[in-house]
Structures are given as structure tokens and as C-alpha cells.
PDB file of C-alpha atoms and ligand atoms in Angstrom:
ATOM      1  CA  UNK Q 950      91.614 114.414  47.438  1.00 94.00           C
ATOM      2  CA  UNK Q 951      89.568 115.925  44.755  1.00 97.00           C
ATOM      3  CA  UNK Q 952      88.680 119.680  44.315  1.00 97.00           C
ATOM      4  CA  UNK Q 953      85.040 118.521  45.501  1.00 97.00           C
ATOM      5  CA  UNK Q 954      86.271 116.811  48.767  1.00 97.00           C
ATOM      6  CA  UNK Q 955      88.785 119.719  49.567  1.00 98.00           C
ATOM      7  CA  UNK Q 956      85.953 122.110  49.341  1.00 98.00           C
ATOM      8  CA  UNK Q 957      83.759 120.102  51.548  1.00 97.00           C
ATOM      9  CA  UNK Q 958      86.435 119.894  54.026  1.00 97.00           C
ATOM     10  CA  UNK Q 959      87.307 123.684  53.918  1.00 98.00           C
ATOM     11  CA  UNK Q 960      83.439 124.428  54.214  1.00 97.00           C
ATOM     12  CA  UNK Q 961      83.337 122.143  57.483  1.00 97.00           C
ATOM     13  CA  UNK Q 962      86.459 123.943  58.910  1.00 97.00           C
ATOM     14  CA  UNK Q 963      84.881 127.296  58.306  1.00 97.00           C
ATOM     15  CA  UNK Q 964      81.473 126.226  59.684  1.00 97.00           C
ATOM     16  CA  UNK Q 965      83.325 125.051  62.872  1.00 97.00           C
ATOM     17  CA  UNK Q 966      84.834 128.400  62.951  1.00 96.00           C
ATOM     18  CA  UNK Q 967      81.694 130.054  62.588  1.00 95.00           C
ATOM     19  CA  UNK Q 968      82.851 131.885  59.352  1.00 94.00           C
ATOM     20  CA  UNK Q 969      79.587 132.851  57.342  1.00 92.00           C
ATOM     21  CA  UNK Q 970      79.169 132.265  53.740  1.00 95.00           C
ATOM     22  CA  UNK Q 971      81.305 129.193  54.095  1.00 97.00           C
ATOM     23  CA  UNK Q 972      80.516 127.722  50.958  1.00 97.00           C
ATOM     24  CA  UNK Q 973      81.304 130.932  48.545  1.00 96.00           C
ATOM     25  CA  UNK Q 974      84.570 131.460  50.815  1.00 97.00           C
ATOM     26  CA  UNK Q 975      85.668 128.071  50.303  1.00 98.00           C
ATOM     27  CA  UNK Q 976      85.200 128.241  46.262  1.00 98.00           C
ATOM     28  CA  UNK Q 977      86.678 131.698  46.252  1.00 97.00           C
ATOM     29  CA  UNK Q 978      90.006 130.395  48.093  1.00 98.00           C
ATOM     30  CA  UNK Q 979      90.270 127.219  46.010  1.00 98.00           C
ATOM     31  CA  UNK Q 980      89.592 129.191  42.999  1.00 97.00           C
ATOM     32  CA  UNK Q 981      92.482 131.766  43.918  1.00 97.00           C
ATOM     33  CA  UNK Q 982      94.769 128.952  45.048  1.00 98.00           C
ATOM     34  CA  UNK Q 983      94.254 127.221  41.576  1.00 97.00           C
ATOM     35  CA  UNK Q 984      93.953 130.352  39.522  1.00 97.00           C
ATOM     36  CA  UNK Q 985      91.149 128.924  37.692  1.00 97.00           C
ATOM     37  CA  UNK Q 986      87.654 130.531  36.974  1.00 95.00           C
ATOM     38  CA  UNK Q 987      84.121 129.491  38.365  1.00 95.00           C
ATOM     39  CA  UNK Q 988      83.483 127.585  35.368  1.00 97.00           C
ATOM     40  CA  UNK Q 989      86.750 125.827  35.393  1.00 97.00           C
ATOM     41  CA  UNK Q 990      86.210 124.897  39.248  1.00 97.00           C
ATOM     42  CA  UNK Q 991      82.943 123.281  38.278  1.00 96.00           C
ATOM     43  CA  UNK Q 992      84.515 121.489  35.223  1.00 97.00           C
ATOM     44  CA  UNK Q 993      87.307 120.200  37.264  1.00 96.00           C
ATOM     45  CA  UNK Q 994      85.346 119.018  40.520  1.00 97.00           C
ATOM     46  CA  UNK Q 995      86.503 115.371  40.329  1.00 97.00           C
ATOM     47  CA  UNK Q 996      89.905 115.939  39.476  1.00 97.00           C
ATOM     48  CA  UNK Q 997      92.689 115.236  42.028  1.00 97.00           C
ATOM     49  CA  UNK Q 998      94.476 118.272  43.779  1.00 96.00           C
ATOM     50  CA  UNK Q 999      98.375 118.082  43.271  1.00 94.00           C
ATOM     51  CA  UNK Q1000     100.260 118.431  46.823  1.00 92.00           C
ATOM     52  CA  UNK Q1001     101.474 121.864  45.903  1.00 95.00           C
ATOM     53  CA  UNK Q1002      97.837 122.907  45.426  1.00 96.00           C
ATOM     54  CA  UNK Q1003      96.589 121.319  48.471  1.00 96.00           C
ATOM     55  CA  UNK Q1004      99.363 123.378  50.539  1.00 97.00           C
ATOM     56  CA  UNK Q1005      98.514 126.331  48.588  1.00 97.00           C
ATOM     57  CA  UNK Q1006      94.828 126.045  49.427  1.00 98.00           C
ATOM     58  CA  UNK Q1007      95.668 125.296  53.211  1.00 97.00           C
ATOM     59  CA  UNK Q1008      97.701 128.372  53.442  1.00 98.00           C
ATOM     60  CA  UNK Q1009      94.838 130.528  52.376  1.00 98.00           C
ATOM     61  CA  UNK Q1010      92.457 128.757  54.611  1.00 98.00           C
ATOM     62  CA  UNK Q1011      94.684 129.702  57.400  1.00 97.00           C
ATOM     63  CA  UNK Q1012      94.844 133.252  56.558  1.00 96.00           C
ATOM     64  CA  UNK Q1013      91.014 133.554  56.281  1.00 96.00           C
ATOM     65  CA  UNK Q1014      90.947 131.741  59.942  1.00 95.00           C
ATOM     66  CA  UNK Q1015      93.060 134.309  61.267  1.00 93.00           C
ATOM     67  CA  UNK Q1016      90.400 136.969  60.135  1.00 91.00           C
ATOM     68  CA  UNK Q1017      92.129 138.179  56.990  1.00 94.00           C
ATOM     69  CA  UNK Q1018      89.126 139.600  54.882  1.00 95.00           C
ATOM     70  CA  UNK Q1019      88.667 137.150  51.945  1.00 96.00           C
ATOM     71  CA  UNK Q1020      88.870 140.132  49.465  1.00 97.00           C
ATOM     72  CA  UNK Q1021      92.515 140.844  50.517  1.00 97.00           C
ATOM     73  CA  UNK Q1022      93.492 137.314  50.296  1.00 97.00           C
ATOM     74  CA  UNK Q1023      91.948 136.868  46.569  1.00 97.00           C
ATOM     75  CA  UNK Q1024      92.522 140.722  45.429  1.00 97.00           C
ATOM     76  CA  UNK Q1025      88.958 141.033  44.295  1.00 96.00           C
ATOM     77  CA  UNK Q1026      85.925 142.473  45.571  1.00 97.00           C
ATOM     78  CA  UNK Q1027      82.670 143.103  43.555  1.00 97.00           C
ATOM     79  CA  UNK Q1028      81.015 146.299  44.066  1.00 98.00           C
ATOM     80  CA  UNK Q1029      78.006 147.755  42.072  1.00 98.00           C
ATOM     81  CA  UNK Q1030      78.456 144.713  39.649  1.00 98.00           C
ATOM     82  CA  UNK Q1031      82.146 145.511  38.841  1.00 98.00           C
ATOM     83  CA  UNK Q1032      85.186 143.883  39.896  1.00 97.00           C
ATOM     84  CA  UNK Q1033      87.536 145.952  42.018  1.00 98.00           C
ATOM     85  CA  UNK Q1034      91.193 145.132  42.983  1.00 98.00           C
ATOM     86  CA  UNK Q1035      91.485 145.810  46.827  1.00 98.00           C
ATOM     87  CA  UNK Q1036      94.356 145.379  49.059  1.00 97.00           C
ATOM     88  CA  UNK Q1037      95.195 145.980  52.726  1.00 96.00           C
ATOM     89  CA  UNK Q1038      95.884 149.662  52.163  1.00 97.00           C
ATOM     90  CA  UNK Q1039      91.892 150.215  51.485  1.00 97.00           C
ATOM     91  CA  UNK Q1040      88.805 149.327  52.954  1.00 96.00           C
ATOM     92  CA  UNK Q1041      86.916 146.471  51.717  1.00 97.00           C
ATOM     93  CA  UNK Q1042      84.068 148.139  49.592  1.00 98.00           C
ATOM     94  CA  UNK Q1043      80.763 147.049  51.339  1.00 97.00           C
ATOM     95  CA  UNK Q1044      77.317 146.281  49.812  1.00 96.00           C
ATOM     96  CA  UNK Q1045      75.657 149.121  51.564  1.00 96.00           C
ATOM     97  CA  UNK Q1046      77.779 151.585  50.114  1.00 98.00           C
ATOM     98  CA  UNK Q1047      76.125 150.777  46.776  1.00 98.00           C
ATOM     99  CA  UNK Q1048      73.407 153.005  48.174  1.00 97.00           C
ATOM    100  CA  UNK Q1049      75.535 156.160  47.944  1.00 97.00           C
ATOM    101  CA  UNK Q1050      76.113 155.293  44.168  1.00 98.00           C
ATOM    102  CA  UNK Q1051      72.469 154.703  43.607  1.00 97.00           C
ATOM    103  CA  UNK Q1052      71.433 158.105  45.255  1.00 96.00           C
ATOM    104  CA  UNK Q1053      74.000 159.949  43.281  1.00 97.00           C
ATOM    105  CA  UNK Q1054      72.744 158.390  39.965  1.00 97.00           C
ATOM    106  CA  UNK Q1055      69.198 159.079  40.855  1.00 95.00           C
ATOM    107  CA  UNK Q1056      70.255 162.699  41.855  1.00 94.00           C
ATOM    108  CA  UNK Q1057      71.879 163.046  38.353  1.00 93.00           C
ATOM    109  CA  UNK Q1058      68.682 162.022  36.782  1.00 91.00           C
ATOM    110  CA  UNK Q1059      66.810 164.989  38.203  1.00 89.00           C
ATOM    111  CA  UNK Q1060      69.428 167.737  37.929  1.00 89.00           C
ATOM    112  CA  UNK Q1061      72.443 168.353  35.872  1.00 91.00           C
ATOM    113  CA  UNK Q1062      75.767 167.374  37.458  1.00 95.00           C
ATOM    114  CA  UNK Q1063      78.813 168.340  35.885  1.00 97.00           C
ATOM    115  CA  UNK Q1064      81.211 167.502  38.612  1.00 98.00           C
ATOM    116  CA  UNK Q1065      81.414 165.260  41.414  1.00 98.00           C
ATOM    117  CA  UNK Q1066      83.855 164.978  44.406  1.00 98.00           C
ATOM    118  CA  UNK Q1067      84.354 161.507  46.089  1.00 98.00           C
ATOM    119  CA  UNK Q1068      86.128 162.374  49.479  1.00 98.00           C
ATOM    120  CA  UNK Q1069      88.072 159.746  50.945  1.00 98.00           C
ATOM    121  CA  UNK Q1070      87.862 157.370  47.793  1.00 98.00           C
ATOM    122  CA  UNK Q1071      89.956 154.269  49.225  1.00 98.00           C
ATOM    123  CA  UNK Q1072      89.794 151.818  46.359  1.00 98.00           C
ATOM    124  CA  UNK Q1073      87.898 154.139  44.057  1.00 98.00           C
ATOM    125  CA  UNK Q1074      85.038 151.776  43.978  1.00 98.00           C
ATOM    126  CA  UNK Q1075      82.439 154.626  44.306  1.00 98.00           C
ATOM    127  CA  UNK Q1076      84.136 157.064  41.892  1.00 98.00           C
ATOM    128  CA  UNK Q1077      84.607 154.327  39.363  1.00 98.00           C
ATOM    129  CA  UNK Q1078      80.940 153.222  39.720  1.00 98.00           C
ATOM    130  CA  UNK Q1079      79.918 156.886  39.073  1.00 98.00           C
ATOM    131  CA  UNK Q1080      82.278 157.623  36.185  1.00 98.00           C
ATOM    132  CA  UNK Q1081      80.652 154.629  34.565  1.00 98.00           C
ATOM    133  CA  UNK Q1082      77.189 155.430  35.257  1.00 98.00           C
ATOM    134  CA  UNK Q1083      77.619 159.145  34.479  1.00 98.00           C
ATOM    135  CA  UNK Q1084      79.972 159.266  31.413  1.00 96.00           C
ATOM    136  CA  UNK Q1085      79.352 163.059  30.949  1.00 95.00           C
ATOM    137  CA  UNK Q1086      80.771 163.619  34.417  1.00 97.00           C
ATOM    138  CA  UNK Q1087      84.065 164.816  35.725  1.00 97.00           C
ATOM    139  CA  UNK Q1088      84.950 163.346  38.969  1.00 98.00           C
ATOM    140  CA  UNK Q1089      87.649 164.254  41.491  1.00 98.00           C
ATOM    141  CA  UNK Q1090      88.521 161.460  43.925  1.00 98.00           C
ATOM    142  CA  UNK Q1091      90.681 162.410  47.038  1.00 98.00           C
ATOM    143  CA  UNK Q1092      92.206 160.567  49.630  1.00 98.00           C
ATOM    144  CA  UNK Q1093      94.801 161.316  52.525  1.00 98.00           C
ATOM    145  CA  UNK Q1094      96.487 158.054  51.579  1.00 97.00           C
ATOM    146  CA  UNK Q1095      98.965 157.653  48.764  1.00 98.00           C
ATOM    147  CA  UNK Q1096      99.044 153.779  48.953  1.00 98.00           C
ATOM    148  CA  UNK Q1097      95.188 153.996  48.827  1.00 98.00           C
ATOM    149  CA  UNK Q1098      95.178 156.284  45.770  1.00 98.00           C
ATOM    150  CA  UNK Q1099      97.366 153.735  43.861  1.00 98.00           C
ATOM    151  CA  UNK Q1100      94.915 151.208  44.505  1.00 98.00           C
ATOM    152  CA  UNK Q1101      92.244 153.601  43.116  1.00 98.00           C
ATOM    153  CA  UNK Q1102      94.442 154.396  40.044  1.00 98.00           C
ATOM    154  CA  UNK Q1103      94.662 150.771  39.296  1.00 98.00           C
ATOM    155  CA  UNK Q1104      90.917 150.390  39.499  1.00 98.00           C
ATOM    156  CA  UNK Q1105      90.389 153.512  37.181  1.00 98.00           C
ATOM    157  CA  UNK Q1106      92.613 152.080  34.623  1.00 98.00           C
ATOM    158  CA  UNK Q1107      91.087 148.587  34.953  1.00 98.00           C
ATOM    159  CA  UNK Q1108      87.584 149.920  34.078  1.00 98.00           C
ATOM    160  CA  UNK Q1109      89.094 152.700  31.617  1.00 98.00           C
ATOM    161  CA  UNK Q1110      88.121 155.917  33.499  1.00 98.00           C
ATOM    162  CA  UNK Q1111      91.333 157.236  34.488  1.00 97.00           C
ATOM    163  CA  UNK Q1112      90.512 160.032  32.016  1.00 97.00           C
ATOM    164  CA  UNK Q1113      87.524 161.241  33.912  1.00 96.00           C
ATOM    165  CA  UNK Q1114      88.641 160.398  37.303  1.00 98.00           C
ATOM    166  CA  UNK Q1115      91.024 163.089  38.664  1.00 98.00           C
ATOM    167  CA  UNK Q1116      92.761 161.524  41.828  1.00 98.00           C
ATOM    168  CA  UNK Q1117      93.916 164.051  44.343  1.00 98.00           C
ATOM    169  CA  UNK Q1118      95.931 163.403  47.510  1.00 98.00           C
ATOM    170  CA  UNK Q1119      95.125 165.612  50.516  1.00 98.00           C
ATOM    171  CA  UNK Q1120      92.647 165.655  53.549  1.00 97.00           C
ATOM    172  CA  UNK Q1121      88.917 166.159  52.982  1.00 97.00           C
ATOM    173  CA  UNK Q1122      88.161 169.071  50.675  1.00 97.00           C
ATOM    174  CA  UNK Q1123      91.634 170.724  50.698  1.00 97.00           C
ATOM    175  CA  UNK Q1124      92.971 169.153  47.289  1.00 97.00           C
ATOM    176  CA  UNK Q1125      89.931 170.128  45.176  1.00 97.00           C
ATOM    177  CA  UNK Q1126      90.714 172.526  42.600  1.00 97.00           C
ATOM    178  CA  UNK Q1127      87.195 174.036  42.375  1.00 96.00           C
ATOM    179  CA  UNK Q1128      83.758 173.742  43.729  1.00 96.00           C
ATOM    180  CA  UNK Q1129      81.705 170.696  42.692  1.00 97.00           C
ATOM    181  CA  UNK Q1130      77.853 169.910  41.959  1.00 96.00           C
ATOM    182  CA  UNK Q1131      77.918 166.789  44.160  1.00 97.00           C
ATOM    183  CA  UNK Q1132      80.104 165.846  46.904  1.00 98.00           C
ATOM    184  CA  UNK Q1133      79.919 162.032  47.926  1.00 98.00           C
ATOM    185  CA  UNK Q1134      81.685 160.776  51.016  1.00 98.00           C
ATOM    186  CA  UNK Q1135      82.256 157.385  52.693  1.00 98.00           C
ATOM    187  CA  UNK Q1136      84.395 158.744  55.541  1.00 98.00           C
ATOM    188  CA  UNK Q1137      85.558 156.828  58.602  1.00 97.00           C
ATOM    189  CA  UNK Q1138      82.755 156.796  60.960  1.00 97.00           C
ATOM    190  CA  UNK Q1139      83.094 154.199  63.311  1.00 96.00           C
ATOM    191  CA  UNK Q1140      83.967 155.074  67.053  1.00 94.00           C
ATOM    192  CA  UNK Q1141      87.373 154.651  68.411  1.00 90.00           C
ATOM    193  CA  UNK Q1142      86.150 152.073  71.094  1.00 89.00           C
ATOM    194  CA  UNK Q1143      84.364 149.973  68.336  1.00 89.00           C
ATOM    195  CA  UNK Q1144      87.423 150.160  66.104  1.00 86.00           C
ATOM    196  CA  UNK Q1145      89.434 148.377  68.827  1.00 82.00           C
ATOM    197  CA  UNK Q1146      86.455 146.317  69.903  1.00 82.00           C
ATOM    198  CA  UNK Q1147      85.866 144.832  66.449  1.00 78.00           C
ATOM    199  CA  UNK Q1148      89.774 144.251  66.277  1.00 69.00           C
ATOM    200  CA  UNK Q1149      89.501 145.401  62.690  1.00 55.00           C
ATOM    201  CA  UNK Q1150      92.258 147.731  62.691  1.00 52.00           C
ATOM    202  CA  UNK Q1151      94.840 144.755  62.352  1.00 73.00           C
ATOM    203  CA  UNK Q1152      93.617 144.259  58.828  1.00 91.00           C
ATOM    204  CA  UNK Q1153      91.731 147.221  57.421  1.00 91.00           C
ATOM    205  CA  UNK Q1154      93.458 150.400  57.597  1.00 91.00           C
ATOM    206  CA  UNK Q1155      92.365 152.282  60.751  1.00 88.00           C
ATOM    207  CA  UNK Q1156      92.521 155.558  58.543  1.00 90.00           C
ATOM    208  CA  UNK Q1157      89.519 154.532  56.709  1.00 92.00           C
ATOM    209  CA  UNK Q1158      87.459 153.448  59.610  1.00 93.00           C
ATOM    210  CA  UNK Q1159      88.129 155.425  62.813  1.00 93.00           C
ATOM    211  CA  UNK Q1160      86.167 158.521  62.920  1.00 95.00           C
ATOM    212  CA  UNK Q1161      87.491 159.343  66.619  1.00 94.00           C
ATOM    213  CA  UNK Q1162      85.588 159.401  69.743  1.00 93.00           C
ATOM    214  CA  UNK Q1163      81.763 158.972  68.472  1.00 94.00           C
ATOM    215  CA  UNK Q1164      83.015 158.231  65.050  1.00 96.00           C
ATOM    216  CA  UNK Q1165      81.825 161.468  63.409  1.00 97.00           C
ATOM    217  CA  UNK Q1166      85.106 163.688  63.781  1.00 97.00           C
ATOM    218  CA  UNK Q1167      85.718 163.551  59.927  1.00 97.00           C
ATOM    219  CA  UNK Q1168      82.240 164.007  59.000  1.00 98.00           C
ATOM    220  CA  UNK Q1169      82.062 166.928  61.180  1.00 97.00           C
ATOM    221  CA  UNK Q1170      84.933 168.423  59.612  1.00 97.00           C
ATOM    222  CA  UNK Q1171      83.860 168.016  56.112  1.00 97.00           C
ATOM    223  CA  UNK Q1172      80.425 169.572  56.821  1.00 95.00           C
ATOM    224  CA  UNK Q1173      81.871 172.570  58.418  1.00 93.00           C
ATOM    225  CA  UNK Q1174      84.096 173.342  55.289  1.00 93.00           C
ATOM    226  CA  UNK Q1175      81.439 172.526  52.857  1.00 92.00           C
ATOM    227  CA  UNK Q1176      80.547 176.126  51.933  1.00 88.00           C
ATOM    228  CA  UNK Q1177      84.005 175.865  49.896  1.00 88.00           C
ATOM    229  CA  UNK Q1178      83.584 172.744  48.421  1.00 94.00           C
ATOM    230  CA  UNK Q1179      79.950 172.935  46.856  1.00 94.00           C
ATOM    231  CA  UNK Q1180      78.687 174.888  43.990  1.00 92.00           C
ATOM    232  CA  UNK Q1181      75.687 176.953  44.926  1.00 88.00           C
ATOM    233  CA  UNK Q1182      72.819 174.711  44.787  1.00 88.00           C
ATOM    234  CA  UNK Q1183      75.130 171.649  45.047  1.00 93.00           C
ATOM    235  CA  UNK Q1184      74.398 168.412  46.854  1.00 95.00           C
ATOM    236  CA  UNK Q1185      76.300 166.479  49.707  1.00 97.00           C
ATOM    237  CA  UNK Q1186      75.611 162.594  50.101  1.00 97.00           C
ATOM    238  CA  UNK Q1187      77.093 161.187  53.060  1.00 98.00           C
ATOM    239  CA  UNK Q1188      77.271 157.528  54.161  1.00 98.00           C
ATOM    240  CA  UNK Q1189      76.738 157.267  58.108  1.00 98.00           C
ATOM    241  CA  UNK Q1190      76.828 154.113  60.655  1.00 97.00           C
ATOM    242  CA  UNK Q1191      74.065 152.818  62.413  1.00 96.00           C
ATOM    243  CA  UNK Q1192      72.424 155.609  64.853  1.00 95.00           C
ATOM    244  CA  UNK Q1193      74.320 158.378  63.170  1.00 97.00           C
ATOM    245  CA  UNK Q1194      72.066 159.566  60.717  1.00 97.00           C
ATOM    246  CA  UNK Q1195      69.860 162.012  63.101  1.00 96.00           C
ATOM    247  CA  UNK Q1196      72.989 163.603  64.578  1.00 97.00           C
ATOM    248  CA  UNK Q1197      74.510 164.132  61.106  1.00 97.00           C
ATOM    249  CA  UNK Q1198      71.116 165.583  59.902  1.00 96.00           C
ATOM    250  CA  UNK Q1199      71.094 167.737  63.086  1.00 95.00           C
ATOM    251  CA  UNK Q1200      74.330 169.210  62.276  1.00 95.00           C
ATOM    252  CA  UNK Q1201      73.843 169.899  58.720  1.00 95.00           C
ATOM    253  CA  UNK Q1202      70.492 171.492  59.705  1.00 93.00           C
ATOM    254  CA  UNK Q1203      72.195 173.782  61.980  1.00 93.00           C
ATOM    255  CA  UNK Q1204      75.169 174.685  59.561  1.00 92.00           C
ATOM    256  CA  UNK Q1205      72.676 175.181  56.561  1.00 90.00           C
ATOM    257  CA  UNK Q1206      69.035 175.932  57.899  1.00 88.00           C
ATOM    258  CA  UNK Q1207      67.564 176.538  54.481  1.00 86.00           C
ATOM    259  CA  UNK Q1208      68.615 173.310  52.874  1.00 90.00           C
ATOM    260  CA  UNK Q1209      66.551 170.328  52.454  1.00 92.00           C
ATOM    261  CA  UNK Q1210      68.007 167.076  54.239  1.00 94.00           C
ATOM    262  CA  UNK Q1211      67.117 163.296  53.340  1.00 94.00           C
ATOM    263  CA  UNK Q1212      68.171 160.308  55.119  1.00 96.00           C
ATOM    264  CA  UNK Q1213      67.678 156.799  53.030  1.00 95.00           C
ATOM    265  CA  UNK Q1214      67.964 153.675  54.619  1.00 95.00           C
ATOM    266  CA  UNK Q1215      69.846 150.549  53.405  1.00 94.00           C
ATOM    267  CA  UNK Q1216      68.481 147.068  52.543  1.00 92.00           C
ATOM    268  CA  UNK Q1217      68.652 146.191  56.322  1.00 93.00           C
ATOM    269  CA  UNK Q1218      66.663 149.476  57.143  1.00 94.00           C
ATOM    270  CA  UNK Q1219      69.682 151.165  58.601  1.00 96.00           C
ATOM    271  CA  UNK Q1220      69.527 155.060  57.986  1.00 96.00           C
ATOM    272  CA  UNK Q1221      72.600 154.948  55.751  1.00 97.00           C
ATOM    273  CA  UNK Q1222      72.884 157.889  53.594  1.00 97.00           C
ATOM    274  CA  UNK Q1223      72.381 161.495  54.550  1.00 97.00           C
ATOM    275  CA  UNK Q1224      71.795 164.059  51.979  1.00 96.00           C
ATOM    276  CA  UNK Q1225      71.789 167.947  51.875  1.00 95.00           C
ATOM    277  CA  UNK Q1226      70.716 169.918  48.982  1.00 85.00           C
ATOM    278  CA  UNK Q1227      68.556 172.956  48.698  1.00 71.00           C
ATOM    279  CA  UNK Q1228      65.754 170.980  46.504  1.00 56.00           C
ATOM    280  CA  UNK Q1229      65.972 167.606  47.920  1.00 53.00           C
ATOM    281  CA  UNK Q1230      62.789 166.088  48.863  1.00 49.00           C
ATOM    282  CA  UNK Q1231      63.044 164.129  51.946  1.00 47.00           C
ATOM    283  CA  UNK Q1232      62.062 160.436  51.620  1.00 45.00           C
ATOM    284  CA  UNK Q1233      62.413 159.309  55.265  1.00 46.00           C
ATOM    285  CA  UNK Q1234      59.285 160.699  56.885  1.00 43.00           C
ATOM    286  CA  UNK Q1235      61.154 161.777  60.057  1.00 46.00           C
ATOM    287  CA  UNK Q1236      63.640 163.758  57.636  1.00 44.00           C
ATOM    288  CA  UNK Q1237      60.982 166.466  57.092  1.00 41.00           C
ATOM    289  CA  UNK Q1238      61.922 167.471  60.591  1.00 42.00           C
ATOM    290  CA  UNK Q1239      65.068 168.990  59.305  1.00 43.00           C
ATOM    291  CA  UNK Q1240      63.736 170.175  55.999  1.00 39.00           C
TER     292      UNK Q1240
HETATM  293  N1  LIG K 468      80.537 150.382  57.203  1.00 88.47           N
HETATM  294  C1  LIG K 468      81.887 150.291  57.714  1.00 88.47           C
HETATM  295  C2  LIG K 468      81.898 149.071  58.889  1.00 88.47           C
HETATM  296  O1  LIG K 468      81.139 149.248  59.708  1.00 88.47           O
HETATM  297  C3  LIG K 468      82.614 151.295  58.218  1.00 88.47           C
HETATM  298  C4  LIG K 468      82.818 152.324  56.945  1.00 88.47           C
HETATM  299  C5  LIG K 468      83.492 153.660  57.467  1.00 88.47           C
HETATM  300  O2  LIG K 468      83.716 153.849  58.530  1.00 88.47           O
HETATM  301  N2  LIG K 468      83.461 154.670  56.393  1.00 88.47           N
HETATM  302  O3  LIG K 468      82.871 148.560  59.051  1.00 88.47           O
END
């Protein structure tokens, strides 16, 4: 069978199993099985697969059908235009989390930001993207999970920012040595029931997803300790799940009645990032309620 035929066959299998992006997934897995680049794949489309190669590709297809994220199988995930190493110790970076990076970079254009903390850094995708976008900034990246921090360390080295991203192990703000100008956090926010319903816990670390009962346990904990972690006039940017933005905005408003709160929707229109800062201009009309 040629590479082209095996791609077509894999695509048909994925379609039968309702796996989305079947074409892309087939290509990523075949490239991974053969250890070749995208260009090589297209150059070699008409060559025959060796029996070993065919078996390797088959095994990767099986893993994918069992629900294992493609990013864990290949060890790669693109985030903010950068390639990150990922494995089962960290959440697979999601496209919507790029909004957190965008908001942070936009903020840094408006006001001086010397220090940032990325709380619950996981793969380090957010911290590394910010480090590359803000070369003058010192970044702390914390996580409770030592294996996750190893992944983050790998990614910091891969992108040459290990000198400016200080990785710290510990819960929420506890490992921070000093208050910072900006805190960004994509904490676990999926409600317990949904975690088990989705069956995600089997592949992605529950620690990175499970935010307790209503999903907001970790976010509440972070917000109540915020006074210690932020410099006066500092900013918080939090990623939240669908339907959680108003609850989180309300919580922040009750804790910091004087502060401005903004809510930014992602590309699907889901209110994804909640921001808190004394001088923030609300971007979502309803968010004025809280400013
Ligand atoms: N957005 C992720 C999901 O829905 C959850 C990320 C998180 O809990 N921080 O799977």
C-alpha cells in the first residue's frame, strides 16, 4: 500500500468513528510513524509503506481510536504559533487559551509590566509565549505537579527562555517569591461531574481539569489570596469555562469592589477571559456592571 492509500484508509476509519479533522489526524499520525516532515510526506506519497511502517501506523491509529489525544501520541502541539512538547502529565494546550496570551500582550502595550506569574503553568505554553512576546519581562511559572514542571522546563529550553522563566513548584500563589504586576492563570475549571462524564480524566491529568463541584474551587482560592500575589495596581487575567464568567466577575467584584473587571469572549463567542485591574476598561458591555 502506498502512503497515499494508507492515508485514505486511515481517514475513512476516523470518519467512521466520528473523529473530527480526520485528514489532518491521519497525516500527523503517518508522519509520526515514519518520522518525516510534511514536505517529505507529500514527496513520498506514491512510495510503498514497508510492513514495519504499516504496523507502526496501525498502532498509532488504534491509540487514537481509544481516545488518546493526538498531541500525546505525537508529543507535539502548536500553541500561539509555537511548537510545544506535551505528554500525559499536562493538559493539551487549547486554541482558546491563546486569548489569555493575547490579552496579556495587549495589556503590556498599555502599561509597564516587569513581572508576570503564570499560575498552573502545565506545559508552560502560556509562560513561554509571554516570555517570547515580552523579552524585558521576568516570568514566574508555578505548578503543583513536578512532572508537569519537567514538561514546562523542556519547553522553556526548547524556546530558549529558561533564563527568564522561573519555574516554581507549589499550590497557586504560595511559591511566588514576590508580588507581580500581572497574574495569568488557566486553572482547572471543569466541574467534577463533567470531568467524569467526558471521561477525560483517563488521558488528561484530572489535576489540570477538575475544578471541584462547580469547577470554580481553585479559581475561588486564587482570587481570595490575590492581595498577596499582586503588586498594587496589578492585573489578573483568568481563563474560565463556558457560563462561568459572570460568577467569577461577581466574585472578584465582591472581593475588590473598586477594581475594574473585563470579560473577553473567545472566537466562538464564549466569555473566556475575566480580567481584573484598577484601570481596566471593560470590553464586554455587560461587564460594566462590575466596574
Ligand atoms: N478548556 C478545557 C476543557 O474544557 C479545560 C481547561 C481547564 O480546566 N483549565 O477541556
